[in-house]
Short mmCIF file of C-alpha atoms and ligand atoms in Angstrom, two decimals:
data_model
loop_
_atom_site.label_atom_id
_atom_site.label_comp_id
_atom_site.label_asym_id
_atom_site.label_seq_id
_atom_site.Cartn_x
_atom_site.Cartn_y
_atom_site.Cartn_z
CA UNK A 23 82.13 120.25 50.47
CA UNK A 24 80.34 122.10 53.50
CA UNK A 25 80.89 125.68 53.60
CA UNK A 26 80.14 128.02 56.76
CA UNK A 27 79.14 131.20 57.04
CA UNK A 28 82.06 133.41 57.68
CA UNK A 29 83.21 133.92 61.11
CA UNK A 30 84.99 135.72 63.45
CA UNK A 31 85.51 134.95 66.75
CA UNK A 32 87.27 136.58 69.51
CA UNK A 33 88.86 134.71 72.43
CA UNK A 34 90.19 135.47 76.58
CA UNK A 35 91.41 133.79 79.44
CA UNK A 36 90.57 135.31 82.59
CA UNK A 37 91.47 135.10 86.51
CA UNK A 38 94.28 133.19 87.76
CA UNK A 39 95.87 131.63 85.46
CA UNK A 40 96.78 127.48 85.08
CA UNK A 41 98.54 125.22 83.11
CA UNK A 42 96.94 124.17 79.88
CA UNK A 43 95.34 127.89 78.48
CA UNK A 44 97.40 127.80 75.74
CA UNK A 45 96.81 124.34 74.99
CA UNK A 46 92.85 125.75 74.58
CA UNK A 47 93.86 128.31 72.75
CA UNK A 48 95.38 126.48 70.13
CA UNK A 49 92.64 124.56 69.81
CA UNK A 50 89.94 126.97 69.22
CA UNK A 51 92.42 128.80 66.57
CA UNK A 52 93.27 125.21 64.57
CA UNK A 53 89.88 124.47 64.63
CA UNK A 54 88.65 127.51 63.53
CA UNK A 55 90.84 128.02 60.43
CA UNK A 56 90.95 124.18 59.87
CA UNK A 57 86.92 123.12 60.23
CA UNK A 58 85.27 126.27 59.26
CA UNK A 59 87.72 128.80 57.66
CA UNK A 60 86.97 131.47 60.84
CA UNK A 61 88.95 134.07 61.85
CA UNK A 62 89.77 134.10 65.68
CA UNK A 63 90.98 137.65 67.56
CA UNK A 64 92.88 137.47 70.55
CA UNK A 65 91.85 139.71 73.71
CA UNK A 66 94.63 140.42 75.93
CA UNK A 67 94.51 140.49 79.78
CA UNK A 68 90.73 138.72 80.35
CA UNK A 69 87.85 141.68 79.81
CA UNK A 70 90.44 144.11 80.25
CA UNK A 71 91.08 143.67 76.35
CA UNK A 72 87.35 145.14 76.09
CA UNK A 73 87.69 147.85 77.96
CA UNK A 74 90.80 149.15 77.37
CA UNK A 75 91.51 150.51 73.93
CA UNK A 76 94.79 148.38 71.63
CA UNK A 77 94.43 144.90 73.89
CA UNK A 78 93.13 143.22 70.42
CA UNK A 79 95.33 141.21 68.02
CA UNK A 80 94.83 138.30 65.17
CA UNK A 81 95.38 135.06 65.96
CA UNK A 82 96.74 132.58 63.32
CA UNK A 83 97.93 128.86 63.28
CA UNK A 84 101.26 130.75 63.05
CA UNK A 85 100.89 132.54 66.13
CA UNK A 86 100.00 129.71 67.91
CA UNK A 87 102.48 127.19 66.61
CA UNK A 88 104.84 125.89 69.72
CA UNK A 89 102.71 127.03 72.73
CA UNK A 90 101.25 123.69 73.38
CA UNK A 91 103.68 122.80 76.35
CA UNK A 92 104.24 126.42 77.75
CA UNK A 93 102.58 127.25 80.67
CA UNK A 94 100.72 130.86 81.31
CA UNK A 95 98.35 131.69 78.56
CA UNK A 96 100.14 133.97 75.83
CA UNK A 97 97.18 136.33 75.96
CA UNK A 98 97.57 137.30 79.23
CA UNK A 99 95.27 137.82 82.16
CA UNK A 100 94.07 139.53 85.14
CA UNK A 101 91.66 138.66 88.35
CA UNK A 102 91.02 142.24 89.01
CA UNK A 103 88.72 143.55 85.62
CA UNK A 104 84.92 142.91 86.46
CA UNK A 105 83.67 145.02 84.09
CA UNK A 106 80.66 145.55 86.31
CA UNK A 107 82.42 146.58 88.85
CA UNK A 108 85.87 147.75 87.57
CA UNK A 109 88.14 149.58 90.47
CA UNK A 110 90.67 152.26 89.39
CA UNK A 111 92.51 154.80 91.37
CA UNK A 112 92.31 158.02 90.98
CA UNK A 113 94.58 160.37 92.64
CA UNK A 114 94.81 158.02 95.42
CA UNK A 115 91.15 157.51 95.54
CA UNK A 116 89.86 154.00 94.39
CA UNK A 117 86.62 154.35 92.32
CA UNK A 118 84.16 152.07 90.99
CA UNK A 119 82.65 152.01 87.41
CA UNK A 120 79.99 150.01 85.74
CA UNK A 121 81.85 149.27 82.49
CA UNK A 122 79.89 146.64 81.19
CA UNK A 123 77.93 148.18 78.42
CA UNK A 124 81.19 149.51 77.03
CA UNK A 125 82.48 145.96 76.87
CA UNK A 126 79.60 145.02 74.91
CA UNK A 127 79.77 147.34 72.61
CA UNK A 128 83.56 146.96 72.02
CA UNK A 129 82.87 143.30 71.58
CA UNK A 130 80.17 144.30 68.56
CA UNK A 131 82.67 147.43 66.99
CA UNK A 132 85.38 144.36 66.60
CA UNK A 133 82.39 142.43 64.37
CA UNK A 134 82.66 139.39 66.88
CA UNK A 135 80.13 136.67 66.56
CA UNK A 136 81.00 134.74 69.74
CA UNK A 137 83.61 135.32 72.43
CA UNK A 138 84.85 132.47 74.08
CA UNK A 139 85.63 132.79 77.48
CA UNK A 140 88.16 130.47 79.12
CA UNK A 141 88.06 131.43 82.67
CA UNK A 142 87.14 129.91 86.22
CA UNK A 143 83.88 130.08 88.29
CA UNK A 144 84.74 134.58 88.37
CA UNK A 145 85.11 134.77 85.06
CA UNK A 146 82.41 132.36 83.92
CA UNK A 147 79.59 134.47 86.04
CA UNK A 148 81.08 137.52 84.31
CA UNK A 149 80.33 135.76 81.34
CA UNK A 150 77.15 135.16 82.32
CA UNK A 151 75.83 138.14 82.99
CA UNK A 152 77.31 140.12 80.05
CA UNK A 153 75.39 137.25 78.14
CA UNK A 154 71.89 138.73 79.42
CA UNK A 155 73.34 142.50 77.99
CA UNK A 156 74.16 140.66 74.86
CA UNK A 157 77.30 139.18 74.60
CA UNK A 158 77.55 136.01 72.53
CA UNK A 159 79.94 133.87 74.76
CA UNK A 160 80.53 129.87 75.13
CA UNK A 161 82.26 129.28 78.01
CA UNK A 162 85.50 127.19 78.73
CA UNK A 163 86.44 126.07 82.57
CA UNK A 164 89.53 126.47 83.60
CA UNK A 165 90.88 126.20 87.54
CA UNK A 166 93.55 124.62 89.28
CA UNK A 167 91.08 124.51 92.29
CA UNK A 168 88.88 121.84 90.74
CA UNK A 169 85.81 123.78 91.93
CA UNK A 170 83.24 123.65 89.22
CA UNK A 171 80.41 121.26 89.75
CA UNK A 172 79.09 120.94 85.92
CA UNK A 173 82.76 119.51 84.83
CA UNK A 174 83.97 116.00 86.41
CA UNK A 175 87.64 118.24 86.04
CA UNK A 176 88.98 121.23 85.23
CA UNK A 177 92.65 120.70 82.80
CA UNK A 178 95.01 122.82 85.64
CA UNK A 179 94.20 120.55 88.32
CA UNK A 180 96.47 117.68 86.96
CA UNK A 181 99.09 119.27 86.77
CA UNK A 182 98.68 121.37 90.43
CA UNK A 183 98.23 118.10 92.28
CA UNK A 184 101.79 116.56 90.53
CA UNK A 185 103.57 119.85 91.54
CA UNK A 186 102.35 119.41 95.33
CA UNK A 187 102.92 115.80 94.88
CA UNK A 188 106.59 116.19 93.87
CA UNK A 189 106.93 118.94 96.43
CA UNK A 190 105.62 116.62 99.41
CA UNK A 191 107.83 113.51 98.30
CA UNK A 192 110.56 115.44 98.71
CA UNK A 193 109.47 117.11 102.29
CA UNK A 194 108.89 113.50 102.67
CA UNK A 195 112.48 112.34 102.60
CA UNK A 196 114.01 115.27 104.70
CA UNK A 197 111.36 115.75 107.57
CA UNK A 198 112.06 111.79 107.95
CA UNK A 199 115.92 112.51 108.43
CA UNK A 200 115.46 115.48 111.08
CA UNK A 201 112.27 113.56 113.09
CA UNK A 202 110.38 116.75 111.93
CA UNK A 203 106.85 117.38 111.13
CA UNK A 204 106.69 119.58 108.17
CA UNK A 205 103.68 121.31 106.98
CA UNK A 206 102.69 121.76 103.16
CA UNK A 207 100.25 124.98 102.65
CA UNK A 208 98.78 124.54 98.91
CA UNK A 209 96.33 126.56 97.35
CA UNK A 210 92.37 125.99 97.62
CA UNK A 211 90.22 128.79 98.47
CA UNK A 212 87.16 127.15 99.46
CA UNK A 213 87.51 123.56 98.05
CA UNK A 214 90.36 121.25 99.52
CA UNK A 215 90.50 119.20 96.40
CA UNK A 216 93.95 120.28 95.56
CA UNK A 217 94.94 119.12 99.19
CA UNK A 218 93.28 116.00 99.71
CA UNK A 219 94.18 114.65 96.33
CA UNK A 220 98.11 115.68 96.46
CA UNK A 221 97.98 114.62 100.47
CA UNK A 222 96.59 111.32 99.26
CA UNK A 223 99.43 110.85 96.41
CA UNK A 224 102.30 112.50 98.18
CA UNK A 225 101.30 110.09 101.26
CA UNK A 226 100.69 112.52 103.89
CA UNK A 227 99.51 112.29 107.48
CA UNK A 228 97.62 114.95 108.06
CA UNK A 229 95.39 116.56 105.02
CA UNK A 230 93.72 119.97 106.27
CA UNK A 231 90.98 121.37 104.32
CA UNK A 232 88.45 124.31 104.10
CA UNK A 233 84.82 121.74 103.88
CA UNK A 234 86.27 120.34 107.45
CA UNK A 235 87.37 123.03 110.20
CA UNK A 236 89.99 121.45 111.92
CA UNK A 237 90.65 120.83 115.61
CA UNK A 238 93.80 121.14 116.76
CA UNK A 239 93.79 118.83 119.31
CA UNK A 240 93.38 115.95 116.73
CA UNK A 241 96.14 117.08 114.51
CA UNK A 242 98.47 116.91 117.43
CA UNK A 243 97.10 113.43 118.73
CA UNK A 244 97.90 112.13 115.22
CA UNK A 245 101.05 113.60 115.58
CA UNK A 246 101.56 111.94 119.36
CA UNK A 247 99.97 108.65 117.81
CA UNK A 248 102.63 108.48 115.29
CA UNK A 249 105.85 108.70 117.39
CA UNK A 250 104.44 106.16 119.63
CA UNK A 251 103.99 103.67 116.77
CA UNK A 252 107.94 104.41 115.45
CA UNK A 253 107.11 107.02 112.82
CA UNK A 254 109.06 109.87 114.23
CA UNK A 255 107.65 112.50 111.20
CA UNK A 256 104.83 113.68 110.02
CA UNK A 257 103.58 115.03 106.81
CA UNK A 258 100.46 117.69 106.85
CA UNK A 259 98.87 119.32 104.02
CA UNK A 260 96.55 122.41 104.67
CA UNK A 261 94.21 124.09 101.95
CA UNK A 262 95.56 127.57 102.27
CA UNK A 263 91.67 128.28 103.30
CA UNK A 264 92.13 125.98 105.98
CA UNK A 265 90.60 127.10 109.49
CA UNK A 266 90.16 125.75 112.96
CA UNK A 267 86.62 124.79 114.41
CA UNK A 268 85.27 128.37 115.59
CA UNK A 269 87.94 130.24 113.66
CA UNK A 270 88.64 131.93 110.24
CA UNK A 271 90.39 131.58 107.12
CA UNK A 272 94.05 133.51 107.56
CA UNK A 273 94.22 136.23 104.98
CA UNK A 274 96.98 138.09 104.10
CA UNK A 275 97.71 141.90 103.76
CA UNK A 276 95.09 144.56 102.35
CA UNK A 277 92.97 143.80 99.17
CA UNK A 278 94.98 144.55 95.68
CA UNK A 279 92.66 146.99 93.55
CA UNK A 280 90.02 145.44 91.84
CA UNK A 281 90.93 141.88 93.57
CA UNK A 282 90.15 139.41 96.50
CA UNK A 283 91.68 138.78 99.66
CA UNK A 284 94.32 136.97 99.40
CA UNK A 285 94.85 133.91 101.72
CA UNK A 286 97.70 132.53 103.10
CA UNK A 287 99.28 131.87 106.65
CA UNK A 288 97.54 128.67 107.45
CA UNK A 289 100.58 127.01 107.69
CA UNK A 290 102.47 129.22 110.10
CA UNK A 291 99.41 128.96 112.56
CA UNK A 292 99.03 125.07 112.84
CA UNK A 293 102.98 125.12 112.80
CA UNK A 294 102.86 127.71 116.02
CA UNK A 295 100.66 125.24 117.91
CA UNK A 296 102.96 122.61 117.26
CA UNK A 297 105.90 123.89 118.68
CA UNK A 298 104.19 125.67 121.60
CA UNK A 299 103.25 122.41 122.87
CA UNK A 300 107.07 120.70 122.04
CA UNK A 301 105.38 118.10 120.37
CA UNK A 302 108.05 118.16 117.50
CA UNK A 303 110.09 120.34 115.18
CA UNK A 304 108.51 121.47 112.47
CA UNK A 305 108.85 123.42 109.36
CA UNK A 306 106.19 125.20 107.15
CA UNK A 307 106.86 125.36 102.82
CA UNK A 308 104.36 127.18 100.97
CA UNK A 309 104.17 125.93 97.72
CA UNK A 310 102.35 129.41 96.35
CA UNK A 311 102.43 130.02 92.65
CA UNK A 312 104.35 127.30 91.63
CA UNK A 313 101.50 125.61 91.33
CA UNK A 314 99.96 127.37 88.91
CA UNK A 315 103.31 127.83 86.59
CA UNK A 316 104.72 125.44 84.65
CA UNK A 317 104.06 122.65 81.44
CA UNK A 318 101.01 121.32 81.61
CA UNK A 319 100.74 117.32 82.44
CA UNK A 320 99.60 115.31 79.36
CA UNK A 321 95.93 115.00 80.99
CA UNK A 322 95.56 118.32 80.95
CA UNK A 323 96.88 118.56 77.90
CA UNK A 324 94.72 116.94 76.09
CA UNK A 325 91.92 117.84 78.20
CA UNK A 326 92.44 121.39 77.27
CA UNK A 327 92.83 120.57 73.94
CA UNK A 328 89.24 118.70 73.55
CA UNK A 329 87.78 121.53 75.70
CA UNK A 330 89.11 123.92 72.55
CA UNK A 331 88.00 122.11 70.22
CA UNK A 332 84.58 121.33 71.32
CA UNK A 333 84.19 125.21 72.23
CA UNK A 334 84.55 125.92 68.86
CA UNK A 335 81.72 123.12 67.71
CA UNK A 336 79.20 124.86 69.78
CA UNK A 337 79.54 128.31 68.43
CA UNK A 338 78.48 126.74 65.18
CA UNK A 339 75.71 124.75 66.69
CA UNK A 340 74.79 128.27 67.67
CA UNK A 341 74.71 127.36 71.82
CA UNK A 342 76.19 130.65 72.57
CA UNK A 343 75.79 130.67 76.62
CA UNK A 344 76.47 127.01 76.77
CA UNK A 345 79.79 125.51 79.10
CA UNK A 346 82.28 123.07 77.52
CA UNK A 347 82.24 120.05 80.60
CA UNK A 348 83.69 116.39 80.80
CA UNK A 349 81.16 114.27 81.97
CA UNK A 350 80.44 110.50 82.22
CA UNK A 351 80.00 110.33 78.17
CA UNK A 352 83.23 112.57 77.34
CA UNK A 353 83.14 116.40 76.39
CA UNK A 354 79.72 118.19 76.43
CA UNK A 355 78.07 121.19 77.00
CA UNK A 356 75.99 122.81 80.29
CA UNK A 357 74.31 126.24 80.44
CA UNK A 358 77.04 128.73 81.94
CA UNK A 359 74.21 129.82 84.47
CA UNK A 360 73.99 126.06 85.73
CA UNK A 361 77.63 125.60 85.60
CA UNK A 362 78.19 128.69 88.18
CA UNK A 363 75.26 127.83 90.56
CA UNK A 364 77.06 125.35 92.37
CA UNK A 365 80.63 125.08 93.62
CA UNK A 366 82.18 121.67 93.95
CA UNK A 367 83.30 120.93 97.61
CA UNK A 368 84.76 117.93 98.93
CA UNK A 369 81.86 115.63 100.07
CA UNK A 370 82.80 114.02 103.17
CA UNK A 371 80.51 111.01 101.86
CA UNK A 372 82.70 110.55 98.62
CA UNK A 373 84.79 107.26 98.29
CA UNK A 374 87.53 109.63 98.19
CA UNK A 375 87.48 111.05 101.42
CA UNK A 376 86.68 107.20 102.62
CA UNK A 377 89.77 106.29 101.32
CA UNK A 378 91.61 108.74 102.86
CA UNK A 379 90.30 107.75 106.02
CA UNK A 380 90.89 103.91 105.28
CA UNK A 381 94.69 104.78 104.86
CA UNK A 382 94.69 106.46 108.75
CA UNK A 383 95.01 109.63 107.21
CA UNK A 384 93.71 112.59 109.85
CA UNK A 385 91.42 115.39 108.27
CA UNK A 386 91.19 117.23 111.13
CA UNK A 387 88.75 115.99 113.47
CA UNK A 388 88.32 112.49 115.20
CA UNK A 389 86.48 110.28 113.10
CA UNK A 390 83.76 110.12 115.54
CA UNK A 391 82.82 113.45 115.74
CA UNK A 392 82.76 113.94 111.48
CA UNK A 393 80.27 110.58 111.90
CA UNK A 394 77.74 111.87 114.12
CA UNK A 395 78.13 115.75 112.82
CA UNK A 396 77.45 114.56 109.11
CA UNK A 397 75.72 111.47 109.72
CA UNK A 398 78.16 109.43 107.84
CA UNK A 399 78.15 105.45 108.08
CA UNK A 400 81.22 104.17 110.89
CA UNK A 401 84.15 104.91 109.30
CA UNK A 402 86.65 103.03 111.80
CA UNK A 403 88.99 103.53 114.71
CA UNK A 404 91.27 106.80 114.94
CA UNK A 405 94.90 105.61 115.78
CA UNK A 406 95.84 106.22 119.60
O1 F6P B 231 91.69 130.39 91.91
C1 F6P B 231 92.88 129.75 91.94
C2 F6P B 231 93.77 130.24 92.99
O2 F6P B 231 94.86 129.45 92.76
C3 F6P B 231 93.32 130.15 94.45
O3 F6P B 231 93.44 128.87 94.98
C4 F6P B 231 94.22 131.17 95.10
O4 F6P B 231 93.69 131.66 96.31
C5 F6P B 231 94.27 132.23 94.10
O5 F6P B 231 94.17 131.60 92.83
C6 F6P B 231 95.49 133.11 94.14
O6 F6P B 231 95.45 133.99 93.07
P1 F6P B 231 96.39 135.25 92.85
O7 F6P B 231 97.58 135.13 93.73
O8 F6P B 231 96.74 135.20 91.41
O9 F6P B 231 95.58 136.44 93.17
#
């Protein structure tokens, strides 16, 4: 029989959550006690747990027994504690702190050999760079977004892109009964991936996206071009960091403490142009946070699951600063700092952006203009 060296290893999810952190977290702990005989501790809230005092706890096979469907992450977390540059107000005054030694040396007072970090591109640079001061992490990717280029997917995404599905077939089915256009916001800071693969599923008309500032004037032709051919609705999705050629993202509100902008309002503005030019009634849904709630789908299930498992594996092969990924040969591991480098934006030369264009589906621009401005191969007609 092998035996290992004794253990213990401590484990957070950080930034906006997704569907399927539990699901890694009951991975790591069942492999843990089940492979190895390793203890696992639980840090609440992302780094928070390291920097505030009582955010530690145990975690057993009996504490994670059930959780594999639930949504959320039962150890909580937060997009707000960079420990290197952790915001707090005091008496009205917001200051900023370098707290990142302290979380290092909380992180050796608890005895931990290896922290593994579950967290999206924020969280993994964190992780990076608390690595160089001496933290012994192995990272885990986790975003709805889809936006890490060392992982073919993220577990999150699945699920996201059924939610927005579901959402636009039934959008579908009323904005055909009232002749109205009705406009889908969905989340996607940067990357459109959460758009343009619901849009393609949930068989919409118009897909907006942050990699292609839109122009109007081709979202309403589409519109126009549809009515004359019988279709008397029209479907849009727009990445919530959607913009117009020349424009901006549309943010919302002041900064939380400690947090990004938020976006959101997208919607609302391509909705505005719509009606101000009577070209039909239309109707904006923001689908929000419900895409981040919920049961994870079975892919990400099980992709979270391998993912926890395979974290676990490298912390005995002793690749602290190593990146679970899914790549073309199945689960395997990428240096954190490589896995950061690099978001992953929608290519306007992948087949899957061709095949959104092959359906008729308008990103935002005539086809002949994305051609010449990206030198892509002639993609076909627009519809007029
Ligand atoms: O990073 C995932 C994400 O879903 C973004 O697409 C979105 O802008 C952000 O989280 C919203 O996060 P929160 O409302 O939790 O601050």
């Amino acid at each position: 029989m092998i035996t290992y060296e004794h253990k213990r290893i401590g484990v957070l999810t950080g930034g906006g959550d997704c569907p399927g952190l539990n699901a890694v977290i009951r991975a790591i702990v069942k492999t843990a006690y089940n492979d190895y005989n390793w203890e696992v501790i639980g840090i609440e809230d992302g780094f928070e747990g390291l920097i505030q005092p009582g955010k530690v706890r145990p975690l057993t096979p009996a504490d994670v027994r059930g959780i594999l469907p639930r949504g959320g992450t039962i150890l909580g977390t937060t997009n707000r504690a960079n420990p290197f540059h952790y915001e707090v107000e005091i008496d009205g005054e917001v200051k900023v702190f370098d707290v990142s030694d302290d979380v290092v040396r909380h992180a050796q007072v608890l005895g931990l050999d290896a922290i593994i970090v579950i967290g999206g591109d924020g969280s993994l640079r964190i992780a990076h760079e608390l690595m160089r001061k001496g933290l012994p992490v192995i990272g885990v990717p986790k975003t709805i977004d889809n936006d890490l280029s060392a992982t073919i997917i993220t577990f999150g995404f699945d699920t996201a892109i059924n939610t927005a599905m579901e959402a636009l077939d039934r959008l579908h089915t009323t904005a055909e009964s009232h002749h109205r256009t009705i406009i889908l916001e969905v989340m996607g800071r940067e990357a459109g991936w959460i758009a343009l693969e619901a849009g393609i599923a949930g068989d919409a008309d118009i897909i907006l996206i942050p990699e292609i500032p839109y122009d109007i004037e081709a979202v309403l032709g589409k519109i126009i071009a549809r009515h004359r051919q019988g279709a008397k609705f029209s479907l849009i999705v727009a990445a919530e960091g959607a913009y117009p050629i020349g424009g901006q993202p549309v943010y919302q509100g002041v900064r939380e403490i400690g947090g990004v902008k938020r976006l959101g309002g997208i919607g609302e503005i391509v909705a505005q142009e719509i009606r101000e030019r009577r070209i039909s009634d239309v109707r904006v849904t923001v689908l929000g946070h419900l895409q981040r709630g919920g049961s994870p789908s079975a892919f990400d299930r099980i992709l979270a699951t391998r993912f926890g498992t395979a974290a676990v594996h490298l912390v005995a092969q002793g690749k602290l600063g190593e990146m679970v990924a899914l790549q073309g040969a199945g689960v395997t591991s990428v240096p954190i700092a490589k896995a950061v480098a690099q978001q992953k934006l929608v290519s306007l030369e992948s087949d899957i952006v061709r095949t959104a264009f092959d359906l008729g589906i308008c990103l935002g621009r005539k086809r002949a203009e994305l051609e010449a401005e990206f030198g892509l191969p002639h993609l076909g007609a627009d519809e007029t």
